[in-house]
Amino acid sequence: MALLVVKNGHKTTKTQLSPFRNKLTYLELKRSRFRCYTCGSTFIASTPIVEKNHHISRELKYQIMHELLRVSSRKDIEDCYFVSDTTILRVQKELAKQRIVNKNYLPSILCIDEFKSMKSCEGSMSFICVDGVRNELFEILEDRRLQKLVNYFMTFSRQARKAVKYLVMDMNGSYAQLLKTVFPCAEIVTDRFHIVQHINRTFNQFRVKIMNSLHNHQSEDMKKYRRLKRYWKLLLKDTDSLDNTSQHYHSLFKRELFQQEIIHELLTYNDDLKLAYETVQLPQELPLWFRKKLTFFNKYEQGIKQ
């Protein structure tokens, strides 16, 4: 059956182009309309400048894709190309569909962690892994739960999974179970950041415990309490990074002091605090309370040695 298509007037469309001299630029096209008398439908003439049912040009979309491949925030792209965040997300999803993952390759060093993502994600925390050899982002998953991770990594070939030699992670015990089912040849390496973080947190809890014991009605103890409360950051700093070149007036001491002098004064308030501080700065014998907290590292002894 022959189709009978005739012209049916014109339609003016407005297409957003790439910015010209940092100005918002539009192209108005007077496009012919057509009617098919066989089926009764109407349509307009197509153009290579813009895709069907799109309002931004192909060139502008490719420029947004190029910016997404670089280290650029969506807010910066909005301001530069005069597009909405929804448009950027739509282009980002289209770009993600074009990405082809090589299921026969996994890096020998895989760094994994979780982070707080968007509310629309399936899990409360999202998962990120980095190629430790190339120092590049490898993958981001919206759910960090163990079964989701197992299902994802099991899509890779067994040869690729056996190529992973080191799994760099925090002290999340659930991630260690990936070794049994997913990475049979890998060893756990505990991230140095989380080791230092745990030590600092434990020492700070110890400081608060001693500080609260001085919170009473005696004036001298209250002075010590306020000093320990205000200068807690100095106790966490490395001794080499303390400023010992200039003195400053400190109202709680009512005199000018170097930072090292403040530390020395605070450590005279409690022998256990002094020993704990010296332990953090230079390992020595630990107080019982402090030692019990650090036994947590025994679970990750092998990973810490790496």
Short mmCIF file of C-alpha atoms in Angstrom, two decimals, residues 10-262:
data_model
loop_
_atom_site.label_atom_id
_atom_site.label_comp_id
_atom_site.label_asym_id
_atom_site.label_seq_id
_atom_site.Cartn_x
_atom_site.Cartn_y
_atom_site.Cartn_z
CA HIS A 10 5.82 24.59 9.54
CA LYS A 11 6.91 24.39 13.18
CA THR A 12 9.53 26.57 14.81
CA THR A 13 11.80 24.68 17.23
CA LYS A 14 14.29 26.16 19.66
CA THR A 15 17.57 24.27 20.18
CA GLN A 16 20.21 25.20 22.73
CA LEU A 17 23.70 25.36 21.24
CA SER A 18 27.11 25.52 22.86
CA PRO A 19 27.75 28.87 24.58
CA PHE A 20 29.18 31.59 22.36
CA ARG A 21 31.55 33.94 24.19
CA ASN A 22 30.15 32.65 27.49
CA LYS A 23 26.61 33.61 26.46
CA LEU A 24 23.53 31.41 26.31
CA THR A 25 22.93 30.61 22.64
CA TYR A 26 19.80 29.27 20.91
CA LEU A 27 19.09 28.24 17.33
CA GLU A 28 15.57 28.69 16.01
CA LEU A 29 14.72 26.36 13.16
CA LYS A 30 11.64 26.65 10.96
CA ARG A 31 11.07 22.97 10.23
CA SER A 32 8.55 21.58 7.78
CA ARG A 33 5.62 19.56 9.08
CA PHE A 34 4.25 16.56 7.20
CA ARG A 35 1.05 14.56 7.38
CA CYS A 36 0.55 10.96 6.36
CA TYR A 37 -2.95 10.53 4.95
CA THR A 38 -2.65 6.77 5.22
CA CYS A 39 -2.33 6.60 9.02
CA GLY A 40 -3.23 10.18 9.92
CA SER A 41 -0.01 10.87 11.88
CA THR A 42 2.09 14.02 11.62
CA PHE A 43 5.83 14.55 11.96
CA ILE A 44 8.45 17.21 11.36
CA ALA A 45 11.64 17.21 9.33
CA SER A 46 14.71 15.87 11.13
CA THR A 47 18.07 17.62 11.43
CA PRO A 48 21.57 16.34 12.29
CA ILE A 49 22.04 19.26 14.71
CA VAL A 50 19.78 17.82 17.38
CA GLU A 51 18.41 14.37 18.17
CA LYS A 52 14.72 13.59 18.04
CA ASN A 53 12.74 14.87 21.06
CA HIS A 54 15.84 16.66 22.43
CA HIS A 55 16.25 20.36 23.11
CA ILE A 56 20.06 20.52 23.34
CA SER A 57 22.30 20.10 20.32
CA ARG A 58 24.52 17.08 19.78
CA GLU A 59 27.63 19.25 20.09
CA LEU A 60 26.51 20.61 23.47
CA LYS A 61 25.73 17.10 24.72
CA TYR A 62 29.18 15.87 23.70
CA GLN A 63 30.80 18.82 25.48
CA ILE A 64 28.89 17.95 28.68
CA MET A 65 30.06 14.34 28.34
CA HIS A 66 33.63 15.55 27.98
CA GLU A 67 33.32 17.62 31.16
CA LEU A 68 31.85 14.63 33.03
CA LEU A 69 34.93 12.59 32.11
CA ARG A 70 37.09 15.24 33.75
CA VAL A 71 37.19 16.20 37.43
CA SER A 72 34.32 18.70 37.25
CA SER A 73 31.35 19.17 39.53
CA ARG A 74 27.83 19.26 38.15
CA LYS A 75 27.44 22.77 39.53
CA ASP A 76 30.41 23.99 37.47
CA ILE A 77 28.98 22.35 34.34
CA GLU A 78 25.62 24.03 35.01
CA ASP A 79 27.23 27.46 35.23
CA CYS A 80 29.46 26.94 32.21
CA TYR A 81 26.92 25.50 29.74
CA PHE A 82 23.65 26.97 31.08
CA VAL A 83 21.91 23.63 31.54
CA SER A 84 19.96 22.18 34.45
CA ASP A 85 21.18 19.50 36.82
CA THR A 86 18.49 17.15 35.47
CA THR A 87 19.90 17.53 31.96
CA ILE A 88 23.40 16.73 33.21
CA LEU A 89 22.14 13.62 35.00
CA ARG A 90 20.36 12.49 31.84
CA VAL A 91 23.57 12.88 29.81
CA GLN A 92 25.53 11.13 32.56
CA LYS A 93 23.22 8.11 32.45
CA GLU A 94 23.54 7.97 28.68
CA LEU A 95 27.32 8.09 29.03
CA ALA A 96 27.25 5.30 31.63
CA LYS A 97 25.37 3.03 29.21
CA GLN A 98 28.20 3.43 26.71
CA ARG A 99 30.80 2.23 29.24
CA ILE A 100 32.05 -1.28 28.58
CA VAL A 101 33.52 -3.14 31.56
CA ASN A 102 36.22 -5.70 30.84
CA LYS A 103 35.09 -8.73 32.83
CA ASN A 104 38.47 -10.40 32.33
CA TYR A 105 40.47 -7.78 34.24
CA LEU A 106 40.79 -6.82 37.90
CA PRO A 107 43.76 -4.90 39.36
CA SER A 108 46.25 -6.76 41.52
CA ILE A 109 45.72 -4.14 44.26
CA LEU A 110 42.08 -3.30 44.94
CA CYS A 111 41.30 -0.52 47.44
CA ILE A 112 37.74 -0.61 48.79
CA ASP A 113 35.69 1.56 51.14
CA GLU A 114 32.16 2.81 51.72
CA PHE A 115 30.74 6.33 51.71
CA LYS A 116 27.47 8.11 52.36
CA SER A 117 25.68 8.56 49.07
CA MET A 118 22.33 9.92 47.88
CA LYS A 119 19.02 9.15 49.58
CA SER A 120 17.73 7.62 46.37
CA CYS A 121 20.30 4.81 46.55
CA GLU A 122 19.17 1.33 47.49
CA GLY A 123 21.48 0.99 50.50
CA SER A 124 22.27 3.39 53.31
CA MET A 125 25.94 3.43 52.26
CA SER A 126 27.49 3.12 48.82
CA PHE A 127 30.61 1.21 47.80
CA ILE A 128 33.71 2.48 46.04
CA CYS A 129 36.77 0.62 44.81
CA VAL A 130 39.97 2.04 43.35
CA ASP A 131 42.66 0.51 41.17
CA GLY A 132 45.68 0.64 43.48
CA VAL A 133 48.10 0.05 40.61
CA ARG A 134 46.94 2.85 38.32
CA ASN A 135 45.54 5.07 41.12
CA GLU A 136 42.27 5.34 39.21
CA LEU A 137 38.63 4.93 40.17
CA PHE A 138 37.54 1.42 39.26
CA GLU A 139 33.85 1.20 40.22
CA ILE A 140 31.12 2.76 42.36
CA LEU A 141 28.16 0.67 43.52
CA GLU A 142 25.10 2.13 45.19
CA ASP A 143 24.88 -0.65 47.80
CA ARG A 144 27.74 -1.87 49.99
CA ARG A 145 25.99 -4.95 51.41
CA LEU A 146 28.02 -8.13 51.14
CA GLN A 147 25.64 -10.08 48.91
CA LYS A 148 25.47 -7.20 46.43
CA LEU A 149 29.27 -7.05 46.29
CA VAL A 150 29.56 -10.80 45.82
CA ASN A 151 27.01 -10.75 42.99
CA TYR A 152 28.89 -7.94 41.24
CA PHE A 153 32.41 -9.33 41.50
CA MET A 154 31.28 -12.84 40.58
CA THR A 155 30.42 -11.48 37.12
CA PHE A 156 34.18 -11.24 36.51
CA SER A 157 36.04 -14.29 35.30
CA ARG A 158 37.75 -16.54 37.84
CA GLN A 159 41.12 -15.76 36.30
CA ALA A 160 40.54 -12.03 36.84
CA ARG A 161 39.47 -12.57 40.46
CA LYS A 162 42.52 -14.71 41.16
CA ALA A 163 44.71 -11.87 39.84
CA VAL A 164 43.79 -9.72 42.88
CA LYS A 165 46.70 -10.06 45.31
CA TYR A 166 45.92 -7.38 47.90
CA LEU A 167 42.61 -6.07 49.21
CA VAL A 168 43.21 -2.70 50.90
CA MET A 169 40.35 -1.88 53.27
CA ASP A 170 39.33 -0.47 56.62
CA MET A 171 38.46 -2.62 59.63
CA ASN A 172 35.03 -3.61 58.36
CA GLY A 173 34.83 -7.31 59.10
CA SER A 174 32.22 -8.03 56.42
CA TYR A 175 34.61 -7.10 53.62
CA ALA A 176 37.04 -9.77 54.80
CA GLN A 177 34.47 -12.39 53.79
CA LEU A 178 35.03 -11.43 50.16
CA LEU A 179 38.32 -13.34 50.31
CA LYS A 180 36.58 -16.66 50.85
CA THR A 181 34.11 -16.45 47.99
CA VAL A 182 35.45 -13.89 45.51
CA PHE A 183 39.21 -13.32 45.80
CA PRO A 184 40.83 -16.64 46.76
CA CYS A 185 44.43 -15.45 46.22
CA ALA A 186 44.16 -12.04 47.91
CA GLU A 187 45.51 -10.86 51.26
CA ILE A 188 43.97 -8.18 53.47
CA VAL A 189 45.92 -4.95 53.94
CA THR A 190 44.54 -2.57 56.55
CA ASP A 191 44.56 1.06 55.46
CA ARG A 192 47.04 3.19 57.46
CA PHE A 193 44.52 5.99 57.78
CA HIS A 194 42.11 3.82 59.75
CA ILE A 195 44.90 2.60 62.02
CA VAL A 196 45.88 6.17 62.93
CA GLN A 197 42.23 7.15 63.22
CA HIS A 198 41.53 4.38 65.71
CA ILE A 199 44.59 5.27 67.82
CA ASN A 200 43.67 8.97 67.90
CA ARG A 201 40.04 8.20 68.75
CA THR A 202 41.10 5.89 71.59
CA PHE A 203 43.53 8.45 73.00
CA ASN A 204 40.90 11.18 72.79
CA GLN A 205 38.40 9.02 74.68
CA PHE A 206 41.05 8.48 77.34
CA ARG A 207 41.62 12.25 77.58
CA VAL A 208 37.88 12.87 78.00
CA LYS A 209 37.73 10.25 80.74
CA ILE A 210 40.50 11.98 82.71
CA MET A 211 39.05 15.41 81.96
CA ASN A 212 35.64 14.44 83.36
CA SER A 213 37.26 13.13 86.53
CA LEU A 214 38.48 16.69 87.18
CA HIS A 215 35.02 18.18 86.76
CA ASN A 216 34.18 19.01 90.38
CA HIS A 217 33.78 22.03 92.66
CA GLN A 218 37.48 22.54 93.33
CA SER A 219 38.87 25.57 91.53
CA GLU A 220 42.25 24.03 90.66
CA ASP A 221 40.65 20.93 89.18
CA MET A 222 38.25 23.07 87.16
CA LYS A 223 41.20 24.97 85.69
CA LYS A 224 42.74 21.70 84.60
CA TYR A 225 39.37 20.57 83.24
CA ARG A 226 38.97 23.68 81.07
CA ARG A 227 42.54 23.47 79.79
CA LEU A 228 42.20 19.83 78.80
CA LYS A 229 38.93 20.65 77.09
CA ARG A 230 40.26 23.60 75.08
CA TYR A 231 43.66 22.28 74.00
CA TRP A 232 42.63 18.76 72.98
CA LYS A 233 43.78 19.29 69.40
CA LEU A 234 47.34 19.98 70.53
CA LEU A 235 47.46 16.58 72.23
CA LEU A 236 46.56 14.90 68.94
CA LYS A 237 49.20 16.74 66.90
CA ASP A 238 52.54 15.19 66.12
CA THR A 239 55.32 16.64 68.26
CA ASP A 240 57.28 17.59 65.14
CA SER A 241 54.41 19.77 63.89
CA LEU A 242 54.07 21.83 67.09
CA ASP A 243 54.89 25.53 66.76
CA ASN A 244 57.83 26.20 69.07
CA THR A 245 59.12 29.32 67.33
CA SER A 246 56.74 31.93 68.76
CA GLN A 247 54.88 32.41 72.00
CA HIS A 248 51.23 33.42 72.26
CA TYR A 249 49.13 34.61 75.14
CA HIS A 250 46.66 32.04 76.47
CA SER A 251 43.92 33.26 78.76
CA LEU A 252 43.53 29.95 80.60
CA PHE A 253 47.19 30.10 81.62
CA LYS A 254 47.33 33.91 81.87
CA ARG A 255 50.74 34.05 80.22
CA GLU A 256 52.53 33.56 76.93
CA LEU A 257 53.49 29.99 76.12
CA PHE A 258 54.90 27.83 73.35
CA GLN A 259 52.73 24.95 72.20
CA GLN A 260 55.22 22.48 73.63
CA GLU A 261 54.95 24.19 77.02
CA ILE A 262 51.17 23.79 76.93
#
